Amino acid sequence: MPNKTTLPPLAFVAPAPWEEVDAEAMSERLNTFGTARVEYRPRRTADPFRSLSAGLQVGRLRLSANSCSAVRYRVSSVAESFFIIPMDGEGETIQERRSVRWRAGEGGAFISRADAVGFSTRRSVLGVIIDEAEIAALARHMLNGDHRPPDLRVSQPLAFGRGGFRFDVLFRRLLAAIDGCVQEPTVLARSGLDDAFHRAIVMWMQPEAFLAAAERMPRRPRVDDVCDYILANLDKKLTLTMLESVGGLSPRVLQYAFREKFGCSPMQWVRDRRLEAVRTHILNESAEVSISTIASQYFSNLGEFSQKYKAHFGELPSETRRRRAVS
């Protein structure tokens, strides 16, 4: 009779996940990867067993996803450390009499290179296999050398709500981004999502240290990012909504920031920079290029442009050109 055990979805979209309904067969298949010796058994002998598994390489990031009925397991000859990020269900891993519990919505775990036993309910978990030296080097960079990198010798539980972050939400969003690229391997490899995931892992292990290091770093005001965007796109359509999105600022905060720094609104600042761009062109372009041709690159209403130009510079555009010709 076929196994009808329903399972929660895998952590990421897998084009070709493999399914097993026999715990011994699953153990043998996992053992072919060589990272550890794994032995799975149904949590209760009489219970049916079913498992879905998949692996994914994203640049330097190695992910594994497993959705499984309730099991007991034993792991030996462990060659690599890894993180458990539960998407559904809960479990416990025991190493050298140290118990590490993990549960969807509450927390995951870092599992060091050591033999372990454990159990889990019906679950879906994401495994993140790491290069310890790479994670340690990244941590030193992110923490500005002010804090010791995370201790990767000892397994430990890691709450999802730490340092004001919700890391389960962060990981799900990164996985959603990976899902969006999974059908395009070249795009996925160049997406930078492997670096983003590794950085999220470092933050997850030491959120307080990361925040302390970030506080000491010189901050570039967000309004400067908005200004850079405006200057790079003066000849394109610009709206307040676009500027709010670029700066990650609310309408009120954006308006306040510009008035505090420049004494005008964001769109007034845009207009003034466009007027200055037109003036620069008039002073440098050949007289064969008409003023209307220059101005139309930045303004749709040429009559209003002339009025604003005179109000800003105290002369009409044509007067600017005549002065240039005389000089």
Short mmCIF file of C-alpha atoms in Angstrom, two decimals:
data_model
loop_
_atom_site.label_atom_id
_atom_site.label_comp_id
_atom_site.label_asym_id
_atom_site.label_seq_id
_atom_site.Cartn_x
_atom_site.Cartn_y
_atom_site.Cartn_z
CA MET A 1 0.00 0.00 0.00
CA PRO A 2 1.51 3.40 -0.96
CA ASN A 3 2.67 5.71 1.80
CA LYS A 4 0.17 8.58 2.09
CA THR A 5 2.04 10.50 4.79
CA THR A 6 1.71 14.21 4.02
CA LEU A 7 4.77 16.39 4.44
CA PRO A 8 5.32 20.15 4.78
CA PRO A 9 6.89 21.85 1.73
CA LEU A 10 10.63 21.93 1.22
CA ALA A 11 12.49 25.08 2.25
CA PHE A 12 13.26 26.02 -1.35
CA VAL A 13 11.95 25.19 -4.80
CA ALA A 14 13.67 22.02 -5.97
CA PRO A 15 13.38 21.06 -9.66
CA ALA A 16 13.99 17.38 -8.89
CA PRO A 17 13.70 16.44 -5.19
CA TRP A 18 14.21 12.81 -4.32
CA GLU A 19 11.65 10.86 -2.32
CA GLU A 20 12.19 7.90 -0.02
CA VAL A 21 9.64 5.78 1.84
CA ASP A 22 12.27 3.58 3.46
CA ALA A 23 14.46 5.01 6.24
CA GLU A 24 17.39 2.68 5.52
CA ALA A 25 17.34 3.61 1.83
CA MET A 26 17.35 7.28 2.75
CA SER A 27 20.30 6.77 5.10
CA GLU A 28 22.27 4.99 2.39
CA ARG A 29 21.55 7.75 -0.10
CA LEU A 30 22.64 10.50 2.30
CA ASN A 31 25.83 8.61 3.11
CA THR A 32 26.92 8.83 -0.53
CA PHE A 33 27.55 12.57 -0.06
CA GLY A 34 30.45 11.82 2.29
CA THR A 35 29.94 14.73 4.72
CA ALA A 36 28.77 12.41 7.53
CA ARG A 37 27.54 8.92 8.30
CA VAL A 38 23.78 9.14 8.86
CA GLU A 39 21.32 6.58 10.18
CA TYR A 40 17.58 7.38 10.13
CA ARG A 41 14.77 5.44 11.76
CA PRO A 42 11.05 6.19 12.21
CA ARG A 43 10.51 7.73 15.63
CA ARG A 44 8.14 4.89 16.42
CA THR A 45 8.84 1.56 14.77
CA ALA A 46 5.27 1.05 13.55
CA ASP A 47 4.99 4.53 12.00
CA PRO A 48 5.19 4.93 8.21
CA PHE A 49 8.24 6.76 6.90
CA ARG A 50 8.45 9.30 4.09
CA SER A 51 11.08 11.85 3.16
CA LEU A 52 11.67 14.49 0.47
CA SER A 53 15.17 15.91 0.04
CA ALA A 54 17.01 18.30 -2.26
CA GLY A 55 20.36 20.03 -2.49
CA LEU A 56 21.30 23.36 -4.05
CA GLN A 57 24.58 25.15 -4.71
CA VAL A 58 24.35 28.96 -4.88
CA GLY A 59 27.83 30.28 -5.61
CA ARG A 60 29.79 29.38 -2.46
CA LEU A 61 26.61 28.58 -0.52
CA ARG A 62 25.57 24.95 -0.04
CA LEU A 63 21.99 24.32 0.99
CA SER A 64 20.08 21.14 1.72
CA ALA A 65 16.34 20.84 2.28
CA ASN A 66 14.56 17.94 3.93
CA SER A 67 10.91 17.34 4.69
CA CYS A 68 10.35 14.19 6.68
CA SER A 69 7.98 12.26 8.91
CA ALA A 70 8.92 11.93 12.59
CA VAL A 71 12.36 10.30 12.95
CA ARG A 72 15.21 9.33 15.23
CA TYR A 73 18.71 9.72 13.84
CA ARG A 74 22.37 9.10 14.55
CA VAL A 75 25.18 11.04 12.86
CA SER A 76 28.85 10.06 12.97
CA SER A 77 32.10 10.84 11.13
CA VAL A 78 30.91 14.42 10.71
CA ALA A 79 33.20 16.31 8.31
CA GLU A 80 31.51 19.73 8.25
CA SER A 81 29.59 22.07 10.52
CA PHE A 82 26.13 23.22 9.54
CA PHE A 83 23.13 25.26 10.61
CA ILE A 84 19.62 23.90 11.05
CA ILE A 85 16.89 26.38 10.10
CA PRO A 86 13.51 24.75 10.82
CA MET A 87 10.65 25.80 8.57
CA ASP A 88 8.14 23.43 10.19
CA GLY A 89 8.22 21.10 13.21
CA GLU A 90 10.79 20.75 15.98
CA GLY A 91 13.61 18.53 17.13
CA GLU A 92 16.57 17.98 19.41
CA THR A 93 20.21 17.21 18.65
CA ILE A 94 22.47 15.82 21.39
CA GLN A 95 26.26 16.01 21.21
CA GLU A 96 28.57 15.00 24.04
CA ARG A 97 25.66 15.23 26.52
CA ARG A 98 24.83 18.73 25.30
CA SER A 99 21.24 19.10 24.11
CA VAL A 100 20.38 21.61 21.39
CA ARG A 101 16.69 22.12 20.66
CA TRP A 102 15.22 23.79 17.60
CA ARG A 103 11.68 24.68 16.64
CA ALA A 104 10.02 26.48 13.72
CA GLY A 105 9.09 30.04 14.62
CA GLU A 106 11.32 30.02 17.71
CA GLY A 107 14.87 29.13 16.78
CA GLY A 108 17.35 27.00 14.89
CA ALA A 109 20.76 25.63 15.76
CA PHE A 110 24.42 25.56 14.90
CA ILE A 111 25.77 21.99 14.87
CA SER A 112 29.53 21.55 15.14
CA ARG A 113 31.65 18.74 13.74
CA ALA A 114 30.94 15.99 16.27
CA ASP A 115 28.93 12.79 16.47
CA ALA A 116 25.31 13.31 17.46
CA VAL A 117 21.98 11.63 18.08
CA GLY A 118 18.58 13.23 17.96
CA PHE A 119 14.95 13.12 17.02
CA SER A 120 12.37 15.32 15.38
CA THR A 121 8.66 15.56 14.80
CA ARG A 122 7.25 15.72 11.28
CA ARG A 123 9.37 18.57 10.00
CA SER A 124 10.81 20.64 7.17
CA VAL A 125 14.32 21.95 7.74
CA LEU A 126 16.93 23.89 5.82
CA GLY A 127 20.53 22.86 6.30
CA VAL A 128 23.28 25.41 5.60
CA ILE A 129 26.66 23.71 5.28
CA ILE A 130 29.49 26.10 6.05
CA ASP A 131 33.21 26.57 5.58
CA GLU A 132 34.27 27.51 9.12
CA ALA A 133 37.32 29.50 8.01
CA GLU A 134 35.23 31.52 5.55
CA ILE A 135 32.57 32.32 8.15
CA ALA A 136 35.23 33.33 10.70
CA ALA A 137 36.93 35.63 8.16
CA LEU A 138 33.62 37.21 7.17
CA ALA A 139 32.74 37.75 10.84
CA ARG A 140 36.04 39.57 11.46
CA HIS A 141 35.33 41.82 8.49
CA MET A 142 31.72 42.56 9.48
CA LEU A 143 32.65 43.18 13.12
CA ASN A 144 35.55 45.50 12.18
CA GLY A 145 37.94 43.35 14.20
CA ASP A 146 36.40 44.74 17.40
CA HIS A 147 34.85 41.45 18.53
CA ARG A 148 35.92 37.85 18.57
CA PRO A 149 34.38 35.83 15.73
CA PRO A 150 31.68 33.30 16.69
CA ASP A 151 32.79 30.12 18.42
CA LEU A 152 32.28 27.36 15.85
CA ARG A 153 33.59 24.57 18.08
CA VAL A 154 30.45 24.14 20.17
CA SER A 155 26.91 23.41 19.01
CA GLN A 156 24.37 25.93 20.23
CA PRO A 157 20.71 26.89 19.86
CA LEU A 158 20.05 30.19 18.09
CA ALA A 159 16.79 32.03 18.70
CA PHE A 160 15.18 33.60 15.64
CA GLY A 161 14.31 36.77 17.53
CA ARG A 162 17.69 38.28 18.42
CA GLY A 163 19.03 41.82 18.59
CA GLY A 164 15.82 43.31 17.26
CA PHE A 165 15.88 41.06 14.17
CA ARG A 166 13.55 38.27 13.08
CA PHE A 167 16.01 35.94 11.43
CA ASP A 168 13.41 33.39 10.36
CA VAL A 169 11.74 36.14 8.31
CA LEU A 170 15.12 37.17 6.88
CA PHE A 171 15.98 33.61 5.85
CA ARG A 172 12.57 33.07 4.25
CA ARG A 173 13.01 36.22 2.17
CA LEU A 174 16.46 35.13 1.04
CA LEU A 175 15.02 31.73 0.10
CA ALA A 176 12.23 33.46 -1.84
CA ALA A 177 14.88 35.40 -3.77
CA ILE A 178 16.70 32.14 -4.51
CA ASP A 179 13.43 30.57 -5.67
CA GLY A 180 12.99 33.46 -8.09
CA CYS A 181 16.32 32.65 -9.78
CA VAL A 182 16.43 28.86 -9.48
CA GLN A 183 15.40 28.29 -13.10
CA GLU A 184 18.27 30.52 -14.29
CA PRO A 185 21.51 28.99 -12.93
CA THR A 186 23.75 31.71 -14.38
CA VAL A 187 21.65 34.47 -12.83
CA LEU A 188 21.56 32.61 -9.52
CA ALA A 189 25.33 32.14 -9.49
CA ARG A 190 25.89 35.87 -10.06
CA SER A 191 23.12 37.12 -7.79
CA GLY A 192 25.26 37.63 -4.68
CA LEU A 193 22.69 35.72 -2.63
CA ASP A 194 25.40 33.40 -1.32
CA ASP A 195 27.17 36.38 0.25
CA ALA A 196 23.88 37.75 1.61
CA PHE A 197 23.08 34.38 3.20
CA HIS A 198 26.53 34.07 4.78
CA ARG A 199 26.25 37.60 6.19
CA ALA A 200 22.84 36.77 7.63
CA ILE A 201 24.39 33.71 9.31
CA VAL A 202 27.09 35.87 10.95
CA MET A 203 24.47 38.36 12.15
CA TRP A 204 22.36 35.49 13.51
CA MET A 205 25.24 34.19 15.61
CA GLN A 206 26.32 37.58 17.01
CA PRO A 207 23.57 40.18 16.49
CA GLU A 208 24.56 42.38 19.43
CA ALA A 209 28.22 42.50 18.35
CA PHE A 210 27.18 43.26 14.77
CA LEU A 211 24.95 46.14 15.87
CA ALA A 212 27.69 47.53 18.11
CA ALA A 213 30.18 47.42 15.22
CA ALA A 214 27.66 49.04 12.88
CA GLU A 215 27.09 51.89 15.34
CA ARG A 216 30.79 52.75 15.22
CA MET A 217 30.93 52.84 11.43
CA PRO A 218 30.56 56.28 9.82
CA ARG A 219 27.09 56.51 8.36
CA ARG A 220 26.29 58.05 5.02
CA PRO A 221 23.04 60.01 5.36
CA ARG A 222 20.23 58.53 3.28
CA VAL A 223 19.45 61.95 1.85
CA ASP A 224 22.89 61.83 0.18
CA ASP A 225 21.88 58.63 -1.60
CA VAL A 226 18.75 60.39 -2.85
CA CYS A 227 20.82 63.34 -4.11
CA ASP A 228 23.22 61.04 -5.95
CA TYR A 229 20.27 59.33 -7.61
CA ILE A 230 18.76 62.67 -8.65
CA LEU A 231 22.02 63.93 -10.16
CA ALA A 232 22.44 60.70 -12.12
CA ASN A 233 18.89 60.90 -13.49
CA LEU A 234 18.22 64.61 -14.05
CA ASP A 235 17.12 64.00 -17.64
CA LYS A 236 14.63 61.31 -16.60
CA LYS A 237 11.24 61.45 -14.94
CA LEU A 238 11.59 61.79 -11.17
CA THR A 239 8.76 61.56 -8.66
CA LEU A 240 8.55 61.84 -4.89
CA THR A 241 7.55 58.18 -4.69
CA MET A 242 10.72 57.18 -6.54
CA LEU A 243 12.89 59.31 -4.25
CA GLU A 244 11.22 57.89 -1.14
CA SER A 245 11.99 54.39 -2.41
CA VAL A 246 15.64 55.21 -3.18
CA GLY A 247 16.22 56.64 0.29
CA GLY A 248 14.04 54.16 2.14
CA LEU A 249 12.36 57.16 3.77
CA SER A 250 8.76 58.03 4.48
CA PRO A 251 7.30 61.10 2.69
CA ARG A 252 7.44 63.17 5.88
CA VAL A 253 11.03 62.21 6.73
CA LEU A 254 12.21 62.86 3.16
CA GLN A 255 10.63 66.33 3.13
CA TYR A 256 12.09 67.15 6.55
CA ALA A 257 15.57 65.93 5.59
CA PHE A 258 15.71 68.12 2.48
CA ARG A 259 14.38 71.20 4.24
CA GLU A 260 16.86 70.74 7.07
CA LYS A 261 19.84 70.29 4.73
CA PHE A 262 18.93 72.48 1.74
CA GLY A 263 16.06 74.70 2.88
CA CYS A 264 13.74 73.44 0.16
CA SER A 265 11.58 70.47 -0.80
CA PRO A 266 13.01 67.48 -2.72
CA MET A 267 11.27 68.46 -5.97
CA GLN A 268 12.49 72.06 -5.65
CA TRP A 269 16.01 70.67 -5.29
CA VAL A 270 15.45 68.59 -8.44
CA ARG A 271 14.24 71.68 -10.33
CA ASP A 272 17.23 73.78 -9.24
CA ARG A 273 19.72 71.09 -10.27
CA ARG A 274 18.01 70.85 -13.67
CA LEU A 275 18.21 74.62 -14.11
CA GLU A 276 21.91 74.50 -13.31
CA ALA A 277 22.38 71.66 -15.81
CA VAL A 278 20.70 73.74 -18.53
CA ARG A 279 22.87 76.76 -17.69
CA THR A 280 26.01 74.63 -17.91
CA HIS A 281 24.95 73.39 -21.35
CA ILE A 282 24.16 76.93 -22.56
CA LEU A 283 27.58 78.14 -21.46
CA ASN A 284 29.41 75.23 -23.07
CA GLU A 285 27.35 74.18 -26.10
CA SER A 286 27.68 75.71 -29.54
CA ALA A 287 25.18 78.46 -30.36
CA GLU A 288 23.92 76.19 -33.13
CA VAL A 289 22.21 74.08 -30.45
CA SER A 290 19.01 75.92 -29.56
CA ILE A 291 18.10 76.73 -25.98
CA SER A 292 14.77 74.94 -26.41
CA THR A 293 16.62 71.77 -27.47
CA ILE A 294 18.78 71.92 -24.37
CA ALA A 295 15.93 72.78 -22.01
CA SER A 296 13.61 70.08 -23.38
CA GLN A 297 16.01 67.43 -22.05
CA TYR A 298 15.02 68.48 -18.53
CA PHE A 299 11.71 70.38 -18.72
CA SER A 300 8.45 69.57 -20.50
CA ASN A 301 6.97 73.09 -20.13
CA LEU A 302 9.41 75.49 -21.81
CA GLY A 303 7.42 78.62 -20.88
CA GLU A 304 7.56 77.72 -17.21
CA PHE A 305 11.23 76.83 -17.63
CA SER A 306 12.10 80.38 -18.75
CA GLN A 307 10.29 81.88 -15.77
CA LYS A 308 12.01 79.57 -13.30
CA TYR A 309 15.38 80.16 -14.96
CA LYS A 310 15.08 83.94 -14.60
CA ALA A 311 13.89 83.65 -11.00
CA HIS A 312 16.88 81.44 -10.18
CA PHE A 313 19.66 83.22 -12.10
CA GLY A 314 18.26 86.75 -12.50
CA GLU A 315 18.35 86.61 -16.29
CA LEU A 316 16.66 84.80 -19.17
CA PRO A 317 18.39 81.85 -20.86
CA SER A 318 18.86 83.95 -24.00
CA GLU A 319 20.66 86.60 -21.93
CA THR A 320 23.01 83.95 -20.58
CA ARG A 321 23.87 82.93 -24.13
CA ARG A 322 24.44 86.54 -25.26
CA ARG A 323 26.77 87.17 -22.33
CA ARG A 324 28.73 84.06 -23.28
CA ALA A 325 29.01 85.26 -26.89
CA VAL A 326 30.30 88.67 -25.77
CA SER A 327 32.86 87.17 -23.42
#
